[in-house]
Coordinates of C-alpha atoms and ligand atoms in Angstrom, one line a residue:
M1 CA -13.6 21.3 -23.0
P2 CA -14.5 17.5 -21.7
D3 CA -15.9 17.3 -18.4
L4 CA -13.7 15.5 -15.3
L5 CA -15.2 14.5 -12.2
Q6 CA -13.0 14.8 -9.4
I7 CA -12.9 12.5 -6.3
G8 CA -10.3 13.2 -3.3
G9 CA -8.3 16.2 -3.1
I10 CA -5.6 16.7 -5.9
T11 CA -2.3 19.1 -5.9
D12 CA -2.1 22.5 -7.2
A13 CA 0.7 21.1 -9.8
M14 CA -1.9 18.6 -10.9
Q15 CA -5.1 21.2 -10.9
A16 CA -3.2 23.8 -12.9
R17 CA -2.2 21.1 -15.7
L18 CA -5.8 19.8 -15.7
E19 CA -7.9 22.8 -15.6
V20 CA -6.4 24.0 -19.2
A21 CA -7.9 20.6 -20.7
F22 CA -11.0 19.8 -18.7
T23 CA -13.9 21.2 -17.1
I24 CA -13.2 20.4 -13.8
H25 CA -16.5 19.5 -11.6
Q26 CA -16.5 18.2 -7.8
L27 CA -18.7 15.2 -6.2
D28 CA -21.2 17.8 -4.7
N29 CA -22.4 19.4 -8.2
F30 CA -22.2 17.2 -11.6
E31 CA -24.3 16.0 -14.0
P32 CA -23.5 12.2 -14.5
E33 CA -24.1 11.9 -18.2
K34 CA -21.9 14.9 -19.0
I35 CA -18.9 13.1 -17.6
T36 CA -16.3 11.1 -19.5
H37 CA -13.2 11.3 -17.3
V38 CA -12.9 10.8 -13.4
I39 CA -9.9 11.3 -11.4
T40 CA -9.6 9.6 -7.9
N41 CA -7.2 8.1 -5.4
G42 CA -6.7 4.4 -4.1
H43 CA -8.8 5.2 -1.1
D44 CA -11.9 6.6 -2.4
G45 CA -11.9 4.8 -6.0
V46 CA -15.2 4.9 -7.5
N47 CA -18.2 3.3 -6.0
P48 CA -20.4 0.7 -8.1
D49 CA -23.6 3.0 -8.1
L50 CA -21.6 6.2 -9.1
M51 CA -19.6 4.3 -12.1
T52 CA -23.0 2.7 -13.2
S53 CA -24.4 6.7 -13.4
L54 CA -21.8 7.3 -15.5
T55 CA -22.9 6.7 -19.0
N56 CA -20.6 8.1 -20.9
L57 CA -17.3 7.7 -19.0
K58 CA -14.2 6.5 -20.6
V59 CA -11.2 7.1 -18.2
I60 CA -10.9 6.6 -14.5
S61 CA -7.6 7.7 -13.6
G62 CA -6.2 6.7 -10.1
Y63 CA -3.5 8.6 -8.2
G64 CA -1.8 5.4 -6.6
V65 CA -0.9 2.0 -7.4
G66 CA -3.7 0.0 -5.7
Y67 CA -7.1 0.3 -7.4
D68 CA -9.2 -2.4 -5.2
A69 CA -11.4 0.6 -4.8
V70 CA -12.6 0.4 -8.3
D71 CA -14.2 -2.8 -10.0
A72 CA -11.5 -2.8 -12.8
N73 CA -13.2 -5.9 -14.2
E74 CA -16.7 -4.4 -14.4
A75 CA -14.8 -0.8 -15.9
A76 CA -13.2 -2.9 -18.7
R77 CA -16.3 -4.8 -19.4
R78 CA -17.9 -1.4 -20.0
G79 CA -15.1 -0.2 -22.3
I80 CA -13.7 2.4 -19.3
Y81 CA -10.0 2.5 -19.1
V82 CA -8.8 2.3 -15.1
T83 CA -5.3 3.6 -14.9
H84 CA -2.8 3.6 -11.5
T85 CA 0.8 4.7 -11.2
P86 CA 3.0 1.8 -10.7
N87 CA 6.7 1.9 -10.5
V88 CA 7.0 5.4 -9.7
L89 CA 6.5 5.0 -5.8
N90 CA 8.2 1.5 -5.5
E91 CA 11.4 2.9 -4.1
E92 CA 9.3 5.2 -1.3
V93 CA 7.2 2.4 -0.3
A94 CA 10.2 0.0 0.0
T95 CA 11.9 3.0 2.3
T96 CA 8.4 3.1 4.1
A97 CA 8.6 -1.0 4.9
L98 CA 12.4 -0.9 5.9
L99 CA 11.5 2.0 8.2
L100 CA 9.0 0.2 9.9
M101 CA 11.1 -2.8 10.3
L102 CA 14.0 -0.9 11.8
T103 CA 12.1 1.0 14.1
C104 CA 10.4 -2.3 15.7
Y105 CA 14.1 -4.0 16.0
R106 CA 15.8 -0.9 17.1
E107 CA 13.0 0.4 19.3
A108 CA 13.5 3.6 18.0
L109 CA 10.2 5.2 19.5
R110 CA 10.7 3.9 22.7
D111 CA 14.4 4.9 22.8
D112 CA 13.4 8.5 21.6
A113 CA 10.7 9.1 24.4
Y114 CA 13.5 8.0 26.3
V115 CA 15.8 10.9 25.7
R116 CA 12.8 13.3 25.7
S117 CA 11.3 12.3 28.8
G118 CA 14.8 12.9 30.9
A119 CA 15.0 8.9 31.5
W120 CA 18.0 8.7 30.3
E121 CA 19.5 10.8 32.9
T122 CA 17.6 9.5 35.6
K123 CA 17.5 5.9 34.9
G124 CA 20.8 5.4 33.0
N125 CA 21.1 3.7 29.8
A126 CA 17.9 2.7 27.8
P127 CA 17.6 -1.2 27.7
L128 CA 19.1 -3.2 24.5
T129 CA 17.3 -3.7 21.5
R130 CA 17.4 -6.6 18.6
S131 CA 19.8 -6.7 15.8
A132 CA 18.1 -6.2 12.0
E133 CA 21.2 -8.1 10.8
N134 CA 20.5 -11.4 9.2
Q135 CA 17.0 -12.2 9.6
T136 CA 15.1 -14.2 7.4
V137 CA 12.5 -11.9 5.6
G138 CA 9.5 -13.2 3.9
I139 CA 8.1 -11.0 1.2
L140 CA 4.2 -11.9 0.9
G141 CA 3.6 -10.6 -3.0
L142 CA 6.9 -10.2 -4.6
G143 CA 5.9 -7.8 -7.5
R144 CA 7.5 -4.4 -8.3
I145 CA 7.4 -3.0 -4.7
G146 CA 8.4 -6.4 -3.1
Q147 CA 11.5 -6.3 -5.3
A148 CA 12.6 -3.2 -4.3
I149 CA 11.7 -4.1 -0.7
A150 CA 14.0 -7.0 -1.1
N151 CA 16.6 -4.9 -3.3
K152 CA 17.0 -2.5 -0.4
L153 CA 17.5 -5.3 2.3
A154 CA 20.8 -6.3 1.2
P155 CA 23.0 -4.3 3.3
W156 CA 21.4 -6.2 6.5
N157 CA 22.2 -9.3 4.8
A158 CA 18.8 -10.3 4.7
N159 CA 18.0 -14.1 3.6
I160 CA 14.9 -13.2 1.6
V161 CA 12.2 -15.5 1.0
Y162 CA 8.6 -15.0 -0.6
H163 CA 5.2 -16.2 -1.1
S164 CA 2.9 -15.3 -4.2
R165 CA 0.3 -17.1 -6.3
N166 CA 3.1 -17.8 -8.9
K167 CA 6.9 -18.5 -8.6
K168 CA 8.9 -15.3 -10.2
D169 CA 12.3 -16.0 -11.9
V170 CA 14.2 -15.1 -9.2
S171 CA 17.0 -16.4 -6.9
Y172 CA 15.2 -15.9 -3.7
T173 CA 13.4 -19.8 -1.9
Y174 CA 9.6 -19.7 -3.2
Y175 CA 7.0 -20.9 -0.8
D176 CA 3.5 -22.3 -2.1
N177 CA 2.1 -21.6 1.4
L178 CA 1.9 -18.8 3.6
T179 CA 1.9 -20.2 7.1
T180 CA 4.9 -22.5 6.3
M181 CA 6.7 -19.7 5.1
A182 CA 6.0 -17.7 8.1
L183 CA 7.4 -20.4 10.2
D184 CA 10.7 -20.1 9.0
C185 CA 10.8 -16.1 8.9
D186 CA 11.7 -13.6 11.5
V187 CA 10.0 -10.7 9.6
L188 CA 7.0 -11.1 7.3
I189 CA 6.3 -8.1 5.0
C190 CA 2.9 -7.7 3.0
I191 CA 2.9 -5.7 -0.2
T192 CA 0.4 -7.9 -2.5
P193 CA -3.0 -5.6 -3.6
G194 CA -5.9 -5.5 -1.7
G195 CA -9.2 -7.0 -2.7
P196 CA -11.0 -10.1 -2.4
S197 CA -8.0 -12.4 -3.1
T198 CA -6.0 -11.4 -0.3
N199 CA -8.6 -10.6 1.8
K200 CA -7.3 -11.7 5.7
I201 CA -4.8 -14.0 4.3
V202 CA -2.5 -13.1 7.2
N203 CA -4.4 -14.7 9.6
K204 CA -4.0 -16.0 13.2
E205 CA -2.3 -19.5 11.9
V206 CA 0.0 -16.9 10.2
M207 CA 0.9 -14.9 12.9
E208 CA 1.2 -17.8 15.4
A209 CA 3.8 -19.4 12.5
L210 CA 5.6 -16.0 12.9
G211 CA 6.0 -16.5 16.7
P212 CA 6.8 -14.6 19.7
T213 CA 9.8 -13.1 17.8
G214 CA 8.3 -12.4 14.8
T215 CA 7.9 -9.1 13.0
L216 CA 4.8 -8.5 10.7
I217 CA 4.9 -5.6 8.6
N218 CA 2.1 -4.3 6.5
V219 CA 2.4 -2.0 3.7
S220 CA -0.2 -3.0 1.7
R221 CA -3.9 -2.8 2.4
G222 CA -5.5 -3.3 5.8
S223 CA -7.8 -5.7 4.6
V224 CA -4.7 -8.6 3.8
V225 CA -4.1 -8.8 7.6
D226 CA -6.9 -9.9 10.0
E227 CA -6.8 -6.9 12.5
A228 CA -8.6 -8.4 15.3
A229 CA -6.7 -11.5 15.5
M230 CA -3.5 -9.5 14.9
I231 CA -4.3 -7.2 18.2
E232 CA -4.7 -10.6 19.9
A233 CA -1.7 -11.7 19.0
L234 CA 0.4 -8.9 19.8
Q235 CA -1.2 -8.5 23.3
M236 CA -1.0 -12.3 24.0
G237 CA 2.8 -12.2 22.9
T238 CA 2.2 -14.9 20.2
M239 CA 3.4 -12.6 17.7
G240 CA 6.2 -10.3 18.7
W241 CA 5.9 -6.9 17.1
A242 CA 3.7 -5.1 14.3
G243 CA 4.9 -2.2 11.9
L244 CA 1.9 -0.7 10.3
D245 CA 1.0 1.9 7.4
V246 CA -2.4 0.7 6.8
F247 CA -5.4 -0.8 8.6
E248 CA -8.6 -1.9 8.2
A249 CA -10.9 0.9 8.7
E250 CA -8.3 3.7 8.3
P251 CA -8.0 6.6 9.4
S252 CA -9.9 4.7 12.2
V253 CA -7.1 2.7 14.1
P254 CA -8.5 0.5 17.1
Q255 CA -7.5 1.9 20.5
A256 CA -5.9 -1.5 21.6
L257 CA -3.4 -1.3 18.8
R258 CA -2.2 2.2 19.7
D259 CA -2.3 1.3 23.2
L260 CA 0.5 -1.6 22.1
P261 CA 4.1 -1.2 23.0
N262 CA 5.2 -3.6 20.3
T263 CA 3.8 -1.5 17.5
V264 CA 5.1 1.0 15.2
L265 CA 2.1 3.0 13.6
L266 CA 2.1 5.2 10.6
P267 CA -1.1 6.7 8.9
H268 CA -0.4 5.4 5.5
V269 CA 2.1 7.4 4.3
G270 CA 4.0 4.5 2.2
S271 CA 4.3 6.8 -0.8
A272 CA 4.3 10.3 0.8
T273 CA 7.0 12.4 0.3
V274 CA 6.7 15.7 -2.0
E275 CA 9.1 14.0 -4.7
T276 CA 7.3 10.9 -5.1
R277 CA 3.6 12.2 -4.6
A278 CA 4.8 14.7 -7.4
A279 CA 5.9 12.0 -9.8
M280 CA 2.4 10.0 -9.2
G281 CA 0.5 13.1 -9.8
A282 CA 2.2 13.5 -12.8
L283 CA 1.3 10.2 -14.0
T284 CA -2.3 10.3 -13.1
V285 CA -2.7 13.6 -15.3
D286 CA -0.4 12.3 -18.1
N287 CA -2.9 9.3 -18.5
L288 CA -5.7 11.7 -18.6
L289 CA -4.3 13.9 -20.9
Q290 CA -3.0 11.1 -23.0
H291 CA -6.4 9.9 -23.5
L292 CA -7.4 13.3 -25.0
K293 CA -4.6 13.7 -27.5
D294 CA -4.9 10.0 -28.9
G295 CA -7.6 8.0 -27.3
N296 CA -4.7 5.7 -25.4
V297 CA -3.6 5.9 -21.9
I298 CA 0.0 5.4 -20.3
S299 CA -0.4 3.1 -17.4
A300 CA -3.4 0.8 -17.6
V301 CA -4.2 -1.5 -15.0
P302 CA -3.9 -5.0 -16.3
E303 CA -8.0 -6.0 -16.5
C304 CA -7.9 -3.0 -19.0
A305 CA -4.5 -3.4 -20.8
H306 CA -6.5 -5.2 -24.1
L307 CA -8.8 -1.8 -24.5
Ligands
LIG1 O1 0.5 -13.7 -6.7 P1 1.1 -13.5 -8.0 O2 2.1 -14.6 -8.4 O3 0.3 -12.5 -9.2 O4 2.0 -12.1 -7.5 C1 1.5 -10.9 -7.0 C2 1.1 -11.0 -5.5 N1 -0.4 -11.7 -5.4 C3 -0.5 -12.2 -4.3 N2 0.1 -13.1 -3.5 C4 -0.3 -14.1 -2.8 N3 -2.0 -14.1 -3.1 C5 -2.6 -13.1 -3.6 N4 -4.1 -13.6 -3.8 C6 -1.9 -12.5 -4.8 N5 -2.3 -11.4 -5.3 C7 -1.5 -10.7 -5.9 O5 1.5 -10.0 -5.0 C8 2.7 -9.9 -7.0 O6 4.0 -10.4 -6.6 C9 2.3 -9.1 -5.7 C10 1.9 -7.6 -6.4 O7 2.7 -7.3 -6.9 P2 2.4 -5.7 -8.1 O8 1.4 -6.2 -9.1 O9 3.6 -5.5 -9.1 O10 2.0 -4.6 -7.5 P3 3.0 -3.4 -6.7 O11 2.9 -2.5 -7.6 O12 4.2 -4.0 -6.4 O13 2.1 -3.0 -5.4 C11 1.3 -4.0 -4.9 C12 0.3 -3.1 -3.7 C13 -0.7 -2.3 -4.5 O14 -1.7 -3.1 -5.1 C14 -1.1 -1.5 -3.3 O15 -1.9 -2.4 -2.8 C15 0.1 -1.7 -2.5 O16 1.0 -2.4 -3.0 O17 0.5 0.0 -2.2

């Protein structure tokens, strides 16, 4: 059987399908030249030294849509397929974005604590919150997930605008400048890929443009937002709220961010439901099994699509 290197955890269902087709090796015990296939995830990816040492590698199958932890251009140059799991998680990540936005607006965490602490009985009604209706929502990265977010915002009568490198064939207003868009937005939702081209593109200037009544939601990668500048903006009140599923050095989250009342913090659970993770796991395995069958893969990343 061909040799598969496993990086990071896999579910029992994935393991059951893989172990009948591959000899599975763990990172602490494998012979690099034997490995033809790798299974990994968006966080761990494959580091460059490891990729160089795998001289007979043919496929890197990633569990997740983001693949910024793999050098896909280098893989393509070597004729190695990199695959990911697009589409099957669109709705779930979009739900997470909405959950963060609504929790910021309606202060669900504060009000939950209000009930649990008994404050409702002793202090009376909780302070009023903000309505999430009729907001101008800027989507940074109107791709597969960005579009799902826009769809899910319809019942809140949102005015959708967006920024990406290229204008899309959609009816929403396009901004070619992120800061200009942030000036016009109540909410900015980040859903671009990570990597060098988006590194800290949500900077101090963008956050100040979003302003004291603005809300930043990040369900993309921690690297997209300048975290130090965000903490300062939230502390100073130059930006109002932040709902975050991702962080620069996750799972480490700065204490300053944890201390702020105007944040909602999730442990990178954008796609983390039983149903969606099962679909992602199935596609991750399908890519590997397809390659064994006929040398093709199902969902190659764009850099490897021509292989
Ligand atoms: O820039 P465009 O026109 O290629 O649009 C893409 C946009 N995007 C960017 N926008 C602004 N500045 C950039 N440097 C930049 N790079 C890419 O992000 C496109 O509208 C969007 C990505 O959409 P998809 O490729 O369809 O990705 P999907 O499946 O929506 O997932 C997005 C990300 C993943 O890469 C993970 O990091 C995260 O969501 O879970």
